[in-house]
Coordinates of C-alpha atoms and ligand atoms in Angstrom, one line a residue:
M1 CA 0.1 -0.1 0.0
P2 CA 1.4 3.4 -1.0
L3 CA 1.7 5.5 1.9
E4 CA 1.4 9.0 -0.1
S5 CA -1.1 10.7 2.1
N6 CA -0.7 12.0 5.7
A7 CA -3.9 9.9 6.7
R8 CA -2.7 6.9 5.2
I9 CA 0.5 7.1 7.4
A10 CA -1.6 7.9 10.4
K11 CA -3.7 5.0 9.9
E12 CA -0.8 2.6 9.1
L13 CA 0.7 3.9 12.3
A14 CA -2.6 3.2 14.1
R15 CA -2.7 -0.2 12.7
R16 CA 0.6 -0.8 14.6
G17 CA -0.7 0.5 17.6
Y18 CA 0.9 3.9 17.6
N19 CA -0.3 7.3 17.6
A20 CA 2.1 10.1 15.8
E21 CA 2.7 13.7 16.0
R22 CA 1.7 15.4 13.0
E23 CA 5.5 16.5 12.2
A24 CA 6.2 12.9 12.5
V25 CA 3.4 12.2 9.9
T26 CA 4.7 14.8 7.3
L27 CA 8.3 13.9 7.6
L28 CA 7.1 10.2 6.7
A29 CA 5.1 11.7 4.0
S30 CA 8.0 13.3 2.4
A31 CA 10.4 10.3 2.7
A32 CA 11.2 8.7 -0.7
D33 CA 10.4 5.4 0.7
S34 CA 7.6 6.2 3.4
T35 CA 7.0 2.6 4.0
A36 CA 10.9 1.8 4.7
V37 CA 11.4 5.0 6.9
L38 CA 7.9 4.0 9.1
D39 CA 9.3 0.4 9.3
A40 CA 12.7 2.2 10.7
A41 CA 11.0 4.6 12.8
V42 CA 8.7 2.1 14.4
E43 CA 11.7 -0.2 14.8
R44 CA 13.5 2.6 16.6
A45 CA 10.9 3.8 18.9
P46 CA 11.3 2.3 22.5
D47 CA 9.2 -0.7 23.5
D48 CA 6.7 1.2 25.4
A49 CA 6.4 4.2 23.0
L50 CA 2.6 4.7 22.3
R51 CA 3.7 7.7 20.0
I52 CA 5.9 7.9 16.8
T53 CA 7.6 11.4 17.2
A54 CA 9.6 13.4 14.5
D55 CA 12.7 12.4 16.4
H56 CA 12.0 8.7 15.6
V57 CA 11.6 9.5 12.1
R58 CA 14.4 11.8 11.7
A59 CA 16.8 9.3 13.3
A60 CA 15.2 6.8 11.1
V61 CA 15.9 9.1 8.0
D62 CA 19.6 9.8 9.5
A63 CA 20.3 6.3 9.5
G64 CA 19.8 6.2 5.9
D65 CA 16.3 3.8 5.8
G66 CA 14.3 5.2 3.2
G67 CA 16.1 8.5 2.4
S68 CA 14.3 11.7 1.6
R69 CA 12.9 13.3 -1.2
S70 CA 12.6 16.7 -0.1
A71 CA 14.2 18.9 2.6
A72 CA 12.8 16.7 5.4
R73 CA 16.2 16.9 7.0
S74 CA 17.0 20.8 6.2
G75 CA 15.6 21.8 9.3
G76 CA 18.0 20.1 11.6
G77 CA 18.5 20.0 15.1
S78 CA 15.8 19.0 17.5
E79 CA 13.3 21.6 16.2
G80 CA 13.3 19.6 12.7
V81 CA 11.2 21.1 9.7
S82 CA 9.0 23.6 10.6
R83 CA 5.9 23.1 8.8
S84 CA 4.6 26.6 8.5
E85 CA 7.7 27.4 6.7
G86 CA 6.7 25.0 3.8
A87 CA 10.0 23.6 3.9
V88 CA 8.5 19.9 3.5
D89 CA 6.9 19.0 0.3
P90 CA 3.3 19.6 0.5
T91 CA 1.9 16.3 0.5
P92 CA -1.8 15.9 -0.9
V93 CA -4.0 15.7 2.0
S94 CA -6.2 13.1 0.3
T95 CA -6.3 11.4 -3.2
P96 CA -9.2 10.1 -5.0
E97 CA -7.9 6.8 -4.4
S98 CA -7.5 7.0 -0.7
R99 CA -10.8 8.7 -0.2
G100 CA -12.8 6.6 -2.8
E101 CA -14.4 10.0 -4.2
A102 CA -13.5 13.4 -5.6
G103 CA -10.3 14.3 -3.8
E104 CA -10.6 18.0 -3.2
S105 CA -10.2 19.5 0.0
P106 CA -13.2 19.9 2.1
V107 CA -15.5 22.9 1.3
E108 CA -16.8 25.4 3.8
T109 CA -20.6 25.2 3.7
E110 CA -23.4 27.5 4.6
G111 CA -25.0 27.3 8.0
S112 CA -26.7 29.3 10.8
A113 CA -28.7 32.1 10.4
G114 CA -31.7 30.1 10.9
H115 CA -30.8 27.7 8.0
P116 CA -29.5 24.2 8.1
V117 CA -26.6 23.5 5.9
G118 CA -27.7 22.4 2.5
G119 CA -26.0 19.3 2.4
S120 CA -24.4 19.7 -1.0
T121 CA -20.6 20.6 -1.5
G122 CA -19.1 23.5 -3.1
E123 CA -21.5 26.0 -1.3
P124 CA -19.8 29.3 0.1
A125 CA -18.3 29.7 3.4
D126 CA -20.7 30.8 6.1
R127 CA -19.3 32.5 9.2
V128 CA -20.7 33.5 12.2
P129 CA -19.0 37.2 12.4
A130 CA -16.8 38.6 14.9
D131 CA -18.5 40.5 17.4
D132 CA -17.9 44.0 16.0
G133 CA -19.4 43.0 12.9
T134 CA -16.4 42.4 10.9
D135 CA -15.6 39.2 9.1
A136 CA -12.6 38.4 10.7
A137 CA -12.0 35.3 8.5
D138 CA -10.6 37.7 5.9
D139 CA -8.1 38.9 8.0
E140 CA -5.2 36.8 7.9
P141 CA -3.8 35.9 11.5
A142 CA -0.5 38.1 12.2
D143 CA 1.6 34.9 12.7
T144 CA 1.1 31.5 11.8
P145 CA 0.3 29.4 14.8
D146 CA 3.2 27.0 16.1
R147 CA 1.3 24.4 17.9
D148 CA 3.3 24.8 20.8
P149 CA 1.9 22.8 23.7
N150 CA 3.2 25.5 25.8
H151 CA 0.7 28.1 24.5
R152 CA -2.5 26.0 25.2
S153 CA -4.5 26.2 28.3
L154 CA -7.5 24.0 29.1
E155 CA -9.3 24.0 32.3
V156 CA -12.0 21.7 32.9
G157 CA -15.1 22.5 35.3
N158 CA -18.3 20.9 36.8
D159 CA -16.9 17.6 36.1
M160 CA -18.7 15.2 38.4
T161 CA -16.8 11.8 37.4
G162 CA -16.1 10.0 40.6
R163 CA -18.1 12.4 42.6
S164 CA -21.4 10.6 42.2
T165 CA -23.2 10.4 45.6
G166 CA -26.8 9.7 44.8
T167 CA -28.3 6.6 45.7
G168 CA -31.7 7.2 44.1
E169 CA -33.3 7.8 47.6
Y170 CA -36.1 10.4 47.9
A171 CA -34.0 12.7 50.1
D172 CA -31.4 12.9 47.2
F173 CA -34.1 14.2 44.8
V174 CA -35.0 16.8 47.5
R175 CA -31.2 17.9 47.8
T176 CA -30.8 18.1 44.0
F177 CA -33.8 20.2 43.4
R178 CA -32.9 22.6 46.5
D179 CA -29.7 23.1 44.9
R180 CA -31.0 23.9 41.7
Y181 CA -33.3 26.2 43.4
E182 CA -30.8 28.0 45.3
R183 CA -28.6 28.5 42.3
L184 CA -31.0 29.6 39.8
S185 CA -33.4 31.6 42.1
K186 CA -30.1 33.7 42.9
I187 CA -30.1 34.7 39.4
L188 CA -33.5 35.9 39.4
R189 CA -33.3 37.6 43.0
G190 CA -32.0 40.8 41.6
R191 CA -34.7 41.2 39.1
V192 CA -38.0 40.8 41.3
N193 CA -38.6 41.7 45.1
H194 CA -39.8 38.0 45.8
R195 CA -41.4 36.5 48.9
P196 CA -41.3 33.0 49.8
A197 CA -44.7 31.2 49.0
E198 CA -45.4 30.8 52.8
A199 CA -45.2 34.7 53.2
I200 CA -47.4 35.3 50.0
A201 CA -50.1 33.4 51.5
N202 CA -50.0 35.8 54.5
M203 CA -49.9 39.0 52.7
P204 CA -53.1 41.2 52.6
G205 CA -55.2 40.6 49.7
G206 CA -54.3 42.9 46.7
S207 CA -50.8 43.5 47.4
D208 CA -48.4 43.3 44.9
A209 CA -46.4 40.2 45.1
A210 CA -43.7 38.2 43.4
M211 CA -42.2 34.9 43.8
I212 CA -39.4 32.6 42.5
G213 CA -39.9 28.9 42.2
L214 CA -39.7 25.6 40.3
V215 CA -42.5 25.0 38.0
N216 CA -44.7 22.3 39.5
D217 CA -47.6 22.5 37.1
V218 CA -49.0 24.4 34.1
R219 CA -52.3 24.1 33.0
S220 CA -54.6 25.9 30.8
T221 CA -58.1 26.8 32.6
K222 CA -61.4 26.3 30.6
S223 CA -61.6 29.9 29.7
G224 CA -58.2 30.0 28.2
H225 CA -56.1 31.3 30.9
W226 CA -52.9 29.6 32.6
L227 CA -52.6 28.1 35.8
I228 CA -49.0 27.8 36.9
E229 CA -47.9 26.1 40.3
L230 CA -44.7 27.3 41.7
E231 CA -42.9 25.5 44.4
D232 CA -40.0 27.1 46.7
T233 CA -38.2 25.9 49.8
T234 CA -41.3 26.9 51.8
G235 CA -44.3 25.6 49.9
T236 CA -46.1 25.9 46.5
F237 CA -48.6 28.8 45.4
P238 CA -50.7 29.1 42.2
A239 CA -50.2 32.0 39.9
L240 CA -52.7 32.9 37.1
V241 CA -51.8 34.1 33.8
M242 CA -54.8 36.1 32.1
K243 CA -54.9 35.2 28.3
D244 CA -55.2 39.0 27.6
K245 CA -51.9 39.6 29.3
G246 CA -49.8 39.2 26.2
L247 CA -47.7 36.4 28.0
A248 CA -48.9 33.6 25.8
D249 CA -45.4 33.7 24.0
V250 CA -43.7 33.2 27.4
V251 CA -46.1 30.6 28.6
D252 CA -45.3 28.5 25.5
E253 CA -41.7 28.4 26.5
I254 CA -42.3 27.2 30.1
L255 CA -41.1 23.6 30.9
M256 CA -41.8 21.7 33.9
D257 CA -39.3 21.9 37.2
E258 CA -37.6 24.9 35.8
C259 CA -36.9 28.0 37.8
V260 CA -39.0 31.0 37.1
A261 CA -40.1 34.3 38.6
V262 CA -43.6 35.6 38.5
E263 CA -44.7 39.1 39.3
G264 CA -48.3 40.3 39.9
T265 CA -51.2 41.3 42.3
L266 CA -52.7 38.9 45.0
A267 CA -56.5 38.0 44.8
D268 CA -58.4 39.6 47.4
D269 CA -58.6 36.4 49.5
S270 CA -54.6 36.1 48.9
G271 CA -55.1 32.6 47.3
I272 CA -53.6 33.0 43.8
L273 CA -51.4 35.6 42.3
F274 CA -52.8 37.4 39.2
A275 CA -49.6 37.5 36.9
D276 CA -48.3 40.7 35.3
S277 CA -44.9 39.5 34.1
L278 CA -42.9 36.0 34.1
H279 CA -39.2 35.9 34.1
F280 CA -36.5 32.9 33.1
P281 CA -33.0 33.3 34.6
D282 CA -31.6 33.9 31.1
V283 CA -28.3 35.0 30.0
P284 CA -27.6 38.8 30.3
R285 CA -27.5 40.6 27.1
T286 CA -24.3 42.3 28.0
H287 CA -22.3 39.0 28.3
Q288 CA -18.9 39.7 27.0
P289 CA -17.3 36.3 25.8
G290 CA -13.6 35.5 26.1
A291 CA -11.2 35.0 23.6
A292 CA -7.7 33.3 22.9
D293 CA -4.9 35.9 22.3
R294 CA -3.4 34.2 19.3
H295 CA -5.2 32.3 16.3
V296 CA -5.9 29.0 17.3
Q297 CA -8.9 26.8 16.3
A298 CA -11.1 24.1 17.6
A299 CA -13.1 21.5 15.9
L300 CA -16.5 20.8 17.3
I301 CA -18.1 17.4 16.7
S302 CA -20.0 14.7 18.5
D303 CA -22.1 11.4 17.6
V304 CA -19.4 9.6 15.6
H305 CA -21.4 6.4 16.3
V306 CA -18.3 3.6 15.7
G307 CA -19.7 0.1 15.5
S308 CA -22.8 1.3 13.5
D309 CA -23.5 -0.3 9.9
E310 CA -24.2 3.6 9.1
F311 CA -20.9 5.0 10.7
M312 CA -19.2 7.0 8.0
A313 CA -15.8 5.7 8.0
D314 CA -14.7 7.4 4.4
A315 CA -16.1 10.8 5.9
W316 CA -14.2 10.3 9.1
H317 CA -10.8 9.5 7.2
S318 CA -11.3 12.6 5.1
F319 CA -11.7 14.6 8.5
T320 CA -8.7 13.1 10.0
D321 CA -6.7 13.4 6.6
W322 CA -7.5 17.1 6.5
L323 CA -6.5 17.8 10.3
H324 CA -3.0 16.5 8.8
S325 CA -3.2 19.4 6.1
P326 CA -1.2 22.9 6.5
E327 CA -4.8 24.2 6.3
A328 CA -5.7 22.6 9.8
E329 CA -2.9 23.6 11.3
P330 CA -4.5 26.0 13.9
V331 CA -6.8 23.3 15.0
E332 CA -5.4 22.4 18.3
Y333 CA -8.4 21.3 20.0
L334 CA -11.0 18.7 19.3
L335 CA -14.2 18.6 21.4
L336 CA -16.3 15.6 21.3
A337 CA -19.8 16.0 22.7
G338 CA -20.8 12.2 23.0
D339 CA -22.1 9.4 21.3
M340 CA -18.5 8.0 20.8
V341 CA -19.7 4.6 19.7
E342 CA -23.0 3.1 18.6
G343 CA -23.3 1.2 21.8
V344 CA -25.6 -2.1 22.3
G345 CA -29.1 -2.2 23.3
V346 CA -29.7 1.6 23.2
Y347 CA -32.8 1.3 21.0
P348 CA -35.1 -1.5 20.4
N349 CA -34.0 -3.5 17.3
Q350 CA -30.7 -1.6 17.1
D351 CA -28.6 -4.9 17.1
E352 CA -29.8 -5.2 13.2
E353 CA -28.0 -2.1 12.2
L354 CA -24.7 -3.0 14.2
D355 CA -21.4 -3.7 12.4
I356 CA -19.8 -4.4 15.8
V357 CA -21.7 -6.2 18.1
D358 CA -19.2 -6.1 21.3
I359 CA -19.5 -2.7 23.5
Y360 CA -15.6 -3.0 24.2
D361 CA -14.9 -4.1 20.5
Q362 CA -16.7 -0.6 19.5
Y363 CA -14.4 1.2 21.6
E364 CA -11.4 -0.5 20.4
S365 CA -12.5 0.5 16.9
F366 CA -13.3 4.1 18.1
S367 CA -9.9 4.2 19.7
E368 CA -8.1 3.4 16.4
H369 CA -10.2 6.1 14.5
L370 CA -9.1 8.4 16.9
K371 CA -5.4 7.4 16.6
E372 CA -5.8 9.2 13.0
V373 CA -6.2 12.6 14.7
P374 CA -2.9 14.5 14.9
A375 CA -1.3 13.2 18.4
D376 CA -0.7 16.6 19.6
T377 CA -4.3 17.7 19.3
E378 CA -5.9 18.3 22.8
I379 CA -8.8 16.2 22.9
V380 CA -12.1 16.7 25.4
M381 CA -14.7 14.1 25.5
I382 CA -18.1 13.7 27.3
P383 CA -20.2 10.7 26.9
G384 CA -23.5 10.4 25.3
N385 CA -26.7 8.2 25.6
H386 CA -25.2 5.6 23.4
D387 CA -21.9 5.4 25.5
A388 CA -21.2 2.5 27.8
V389 CA -22.0 4.9 31.0
R390 CA -25.1 5.5 33.0
L391 CA -27.9 7.0 30.9
A392 CA -29.2 9.4 33.6
E393 CA -27.8 12.9 33.7
P394 CA -25.2 13.9 34.9
Q395 CA -23.4 11.3 33.1
P396 CA -20.0 10.6 34.6
G397 CA -17.1 10.4 32.1
F398 CA -16.5 6.5 31.7
N399 CA -15.0 3.9 34.0
D400 CA -11.6 3.0 34.1
E401 CA -11.9 -0.2 31.6
I402 CA -13.2 2.2 28.9
R403 CA -10.8 4.9 29.6
D404 CA -7.9 2.3 29.2
I405 CA -9.1 1.6 25.8
M406 CA -9.5 5.2 25.0
D407 CA -6.1 6.4 26.4
V408 CA -4.5 6.6 23.0
H409 CA -4.5 10.3 23.0
D410 CA -4.2 11.5 26.6
A411 CA -7.7 12.9 26.0
Q412 CA -9.7 14.7 28.7
I413 CA -12.6 12.5 29.2
V414 CA -15.0 14.5 31.7
S415 CA -18.7 13.9 32.4
N416 CA -21.8 15.1 30.5
P417 CA -22.5 18.2 31.0
A418 CA -19.1 19.7 31.9
T419 CA -17.4 22.9 31.1
V420 CA -13.8 23.5 29.4
S421 CA -12.1 26.7 29.4
V422 CA -9.9 26.7 26.4
E423 CA -7.5 29.6 26.1
G424 CA -9.9 31.7 27.8
V425 CA -13.1 30.6 25.9
D426 CA -15.7 28.8 28.2
V427 CA -17.5 26.4 26.5
L428 CA -20.2 24.2 27.9
M429 CA -20.2 20.7 26.6
Y430 CA -23.6 18.6 26.7
H431 CA -24.5 15.8 24.9
G432 CA -28.1 17.3 24.3
V433 CA -30.7 14.4 25.1
S434 CA -33.1 16.9 26.3
L435 CA -33.2 18.9 22.9
D436 CA -35.3 16.0 21.9
E437 CA -37.7 17.0 24.7
V438 CA -37.5 20.8 24.1
I439 CA -38.3 20.2 20.6
A440 CA -41.2 18.1 21.2
E441 CA -42.7 20.5 23.8
L442 CA -42.2 24.0 22.3
P443 CA -43.7 25.5 19.3
E444 CA -41.9 24.6 16.0
E445 CA -40.6 28.0 15.6
K446 CA -38.9 28.2 18.7
A447 CA -37.3 24.5 18.6
S448 CA -37.1 22.3 15.8
Y449 CA -34.8 19.5 14.5
D450 CA -33.9 21.8 11.4
E451 CA -32.9 24.6 13.7
P452 CA -31.3 22.8 16.9
H453 CA -29.5 25.9 17.9
K454 CA -32.7 27.5 18.8
A455 CA -33.8 24.7 21.3
M456 CA -30.1 25.1 22.7
Y457 CA -31.3 28.9 23.0
Q458 CA -34.0 27.9 25.2
L459 CA -31.7 25.8 27.5
L460 CA -29.5 28.8 28.1
K461 CA -32.4 30.8 28.9
K462 CA -33.7 28.5 31.5
R463 CA -29.8 28.1 32.4
H464 CA -30.3 24.5 32.9
V465 CA -29.5 21.7 30.2
A466 CA -32.4 19.4 31.0
P467 CA -34.9 21.2 33.3
Q468 CA -37.8 18.5 33.1
F469 CA -37.8 15.7 35.3
G470 CA -39.4 12.5 35.1
G471 CA -39.8 12.7 31.3
H472 CA -37.7 11.5 28.4
T473 CA -34.4 12.8 29.9
R474 CA -33.4 10.7 32.7
V475 CA -31.9 12.6 35.6
A476 CA -29.9 11.0 38.6
P477 CA -30.2 12.9 41.7
E478 CA -26.8 14.1 43.3
E479 CA -25.8 16.3 46.1
R480 CA -25.3 19.2 43.5
D481 CA -27.5 20.0 40.4
Y482 CA -24.7 19.5 37.8
L483 CA -27.3 20.3 35.0
V484 CA -27.7 23.9 36.3
I485 CA -25.9 26.6 33.9
E486 CA -24.5 28.5 36.7
N487 CA -21.9 30.5 34.8
V488 CA -22.5 31.9 31.3
P489 CA -20.6 30.1 28.7
D490 CA -19.3 31.8 25.6
V491 CA -20.1 28.8 23.6
F492 CA -22.4 25.9 24.2
H493 CA -21.8 22.8 22.4
T494 CA -24.1 20.0 21.9
G495 CA -25.0 17.1 19.6
H496 CA -27.3 14.3 19.9
V497 CA -30.1 15.2 17.4
H498 CA -27.6 14.8 14.6
K499 CA -28.6 18.0 12.9
L500 CA -26.0 20.8 12.3
G501 CA -26.9 24.3 13.4
W502 CA -25.4 27.2 15.2
G503 CA -26.3 30.7 16.1
K504 CA -25.9 33.5 18.6
Y505 CA -28.0 33.9 21.5
H506 CA -27.1 36.9 23.6
N507 CA -23.8 36.9 22.5
V508 CA -23.3 33.0 23.2
L509 CA -22.5 31.1 20.4
A510 CA -24.7 27.6 20.3
V511 CA -23.6 25.1 18.1
N512 CA -25.2 21.8 17.5
S513 CA -22.4 19.7 15.4
G514 CA -24.2 17.2 13.2
C515 CA -22.8 13.4 13.3
W516 CA -20.9 10.7 11.7
Q517 CA -23.6 8.4 11.0
A518 CA -25.7 8.1 8.2
Q519 CA -29.4 7.7 8.3
T520 CA -30.6 5.0 10.5
D521 CA -33.8 2.8 9.7
F522 CA -35.5 4.4 12.4
Q523 CA -34.6 7.8 11.5
K524 CA -35.9 7.0 8.0
S525 CA -39.1 5.9 9.6
V526 CA -39.7 9.0 11.5
N527 CA -38.4 11.4 8.4
I528 CA -34.9 12.6 10.3
N529 CA -32.6 13.5 7.9
P530 CA -29.1 13.4 9.9
D531 CA -26.5 16.2 8.8
S532 CA -23.6 13.8 8.4
G533 CA -19.7 14.6 8.0
Y534 CA -19.5 18.1 9.0
A535 CA -17.1 19.5 11.3
P536 CA -17.7 22.9 12.7
I537 CA -14.5 24.7 13.1
L538 CA -14.2 27.5 15.7
D539 CA -11.9 30.4 15.7
L540 CA -11.1 30.7 19.4
D541 CA -9.4 34.2 18.8
T542 CA -12.6 35.8 17.2
L543 CA -15.5 33.2 18.1
Q544 CA -16.2 32.9 14.3
M545 CA -17.0 29.6 12.7
T546 CA -16.5 27.8 9.5
V547 CA -18.3 24.4 9.0
R548 CA -16.3 21.8 6.7
K549 CA -17.9 19.2 5.1
F550 CA -16.3 15.6 4.7
A551 CA -19.0 13.7 3.2
Ligands
D5M601 O1 -30.1 10.3 18.6 C1 -30.2 10.6 17.4 C2 -31.6 11.4 17.0 O2 -32.5 10.5 16.7 C3 -32.1 12.0 18.4 O3 -32.8 13.0 17.9 C4 -32.9 10.9 19.0 C5 -33.4 10.2 17.7 N1 -33.7 8.6 17.6 C6 -32.7 7.9 17.3 N2 -33.2 6.7 17.3 C7 -34.5 6.6 18.1 C8 -35.3 6.0 18.5 N3 -35.3 4.5 18.4 N4 -36.2 6.2 19.1 C9 -36.5 7.6 19.4 N5 -35.5 8.6 19.0 C10 -34.4 8.1 18.3 P1 -28.9 9.1 19.1 O4 -28.9 9.4 20.7 O5 -28.0 9.3 18.3 O6 -29.6 7.8 18.7
FE602 FE1 -26.2 10.3 18.5
ZN603 ZN1 -27.3 10.7 21.1

């Protein structure tokens, strides 16, 4: 097999159990006899090495194993060849043979602005503009990135892996909801002069009053008004939203168990509050997102579904191929929002569409695919509902057995949800199971599969990734409600619905990242057309995004 492309080299190394530095792969690609140098480099690597480095390759080249057809050695010293100087012959990122399709580099595709990607190649780039309204993509970065790990910073927050305390007892649920109430009511407290339920019941009839509580019940009355029951730590209290108050639009957005504030006037007998306004915790419009202080990018993906008959291996290879290209040099981070593998027994009759039936084998295969990603890429992964962790959220970040299988890349494996601060940009990662629920319950224009980012806006508004309890999304009680969005993120990254969509809500960039799985039989039966083989690439310095298509 000729080893003419970077991805082929990465794949061949992966086959032999090695991950490789980008520079090592580039050096190998530029060698006159890549196969011979690769053999020699592997030979030279220490027995316990997991990674082939540029030094291993250089040593092999210097020893004359395979020679060089370019200036692969001209960089000299331990620094070697700087890729950004173009000293190495540019190796084709992919060839028609290696991909089995037209071998052009991936195109940027349209997205956002309320419209999903068309799905065809060759469309113009669509970008989320920088905050000042300029399209920073047109400005070339002042200096090329150097992929120096010393410039990187990545900090994980809200990771509950290894911290699960819940036993499923009633008392655990009480504690979770108390924590939810405390942290979300704090956000609302500055905006309304609220009183506890108990105190409101004792206020004189006709007084102005406000209450903050978790939604216990929402019902429409015979006469077309709405009755909302709120609960706080002292009790429950009913609020009546009259149909002529112009609040229908707000009532439409209410989900059970979320935290809201209601302001209004007490009835004469102080038994009910007539609502004048309703507030969600929401994201302040003044939110100022952070930014990296150099040109560096993150690829935001999810739903790889390795092990499924429909896993799109070719698209994945094209993606990892591209990651090895000079164009992808700034992509130093890869964020993976769950559903690494297809799993087993997730849905009825799922086994009929499995390519790999054993869950561990699926992770082994996923891990082989992950090895194709340049070794010096920082990876963060959270689990999804197809992964081998408990289904109830928050989901801990895998057990040791699965971690061992996936350790090829030294990835940060954290819980679902979790936050990562990447060079000053705060990213909230959440797999997205509650999006199904938000889409099912809210009117089409507020949340739909075609515009998944709008459903994400709702979660930001509620400052909670899965407000409803006892519905479609399973929630496990913990001492703390890890699903509360306590700090406003700069970027909200989800997957799960297999639809690509992105947009900004009060300065927060919401991105749903599509998938690497073609349409399944189930999806066909319910008319879900997945957006497969896209990689949204986020500029961490401008928060502008470009979507690349690999299928
Ligand atoms: O979810 C992918 C999307 O498809 C998500 O919106 C749920 C939906 N889906 C897929 N299969 C099913 C079945 N069998 N029942 C209900 N909903 C389904 P994923 O997490 O990748 O399966
Ligand atoms: Fe999925
Ligand atoms: Zn999922």
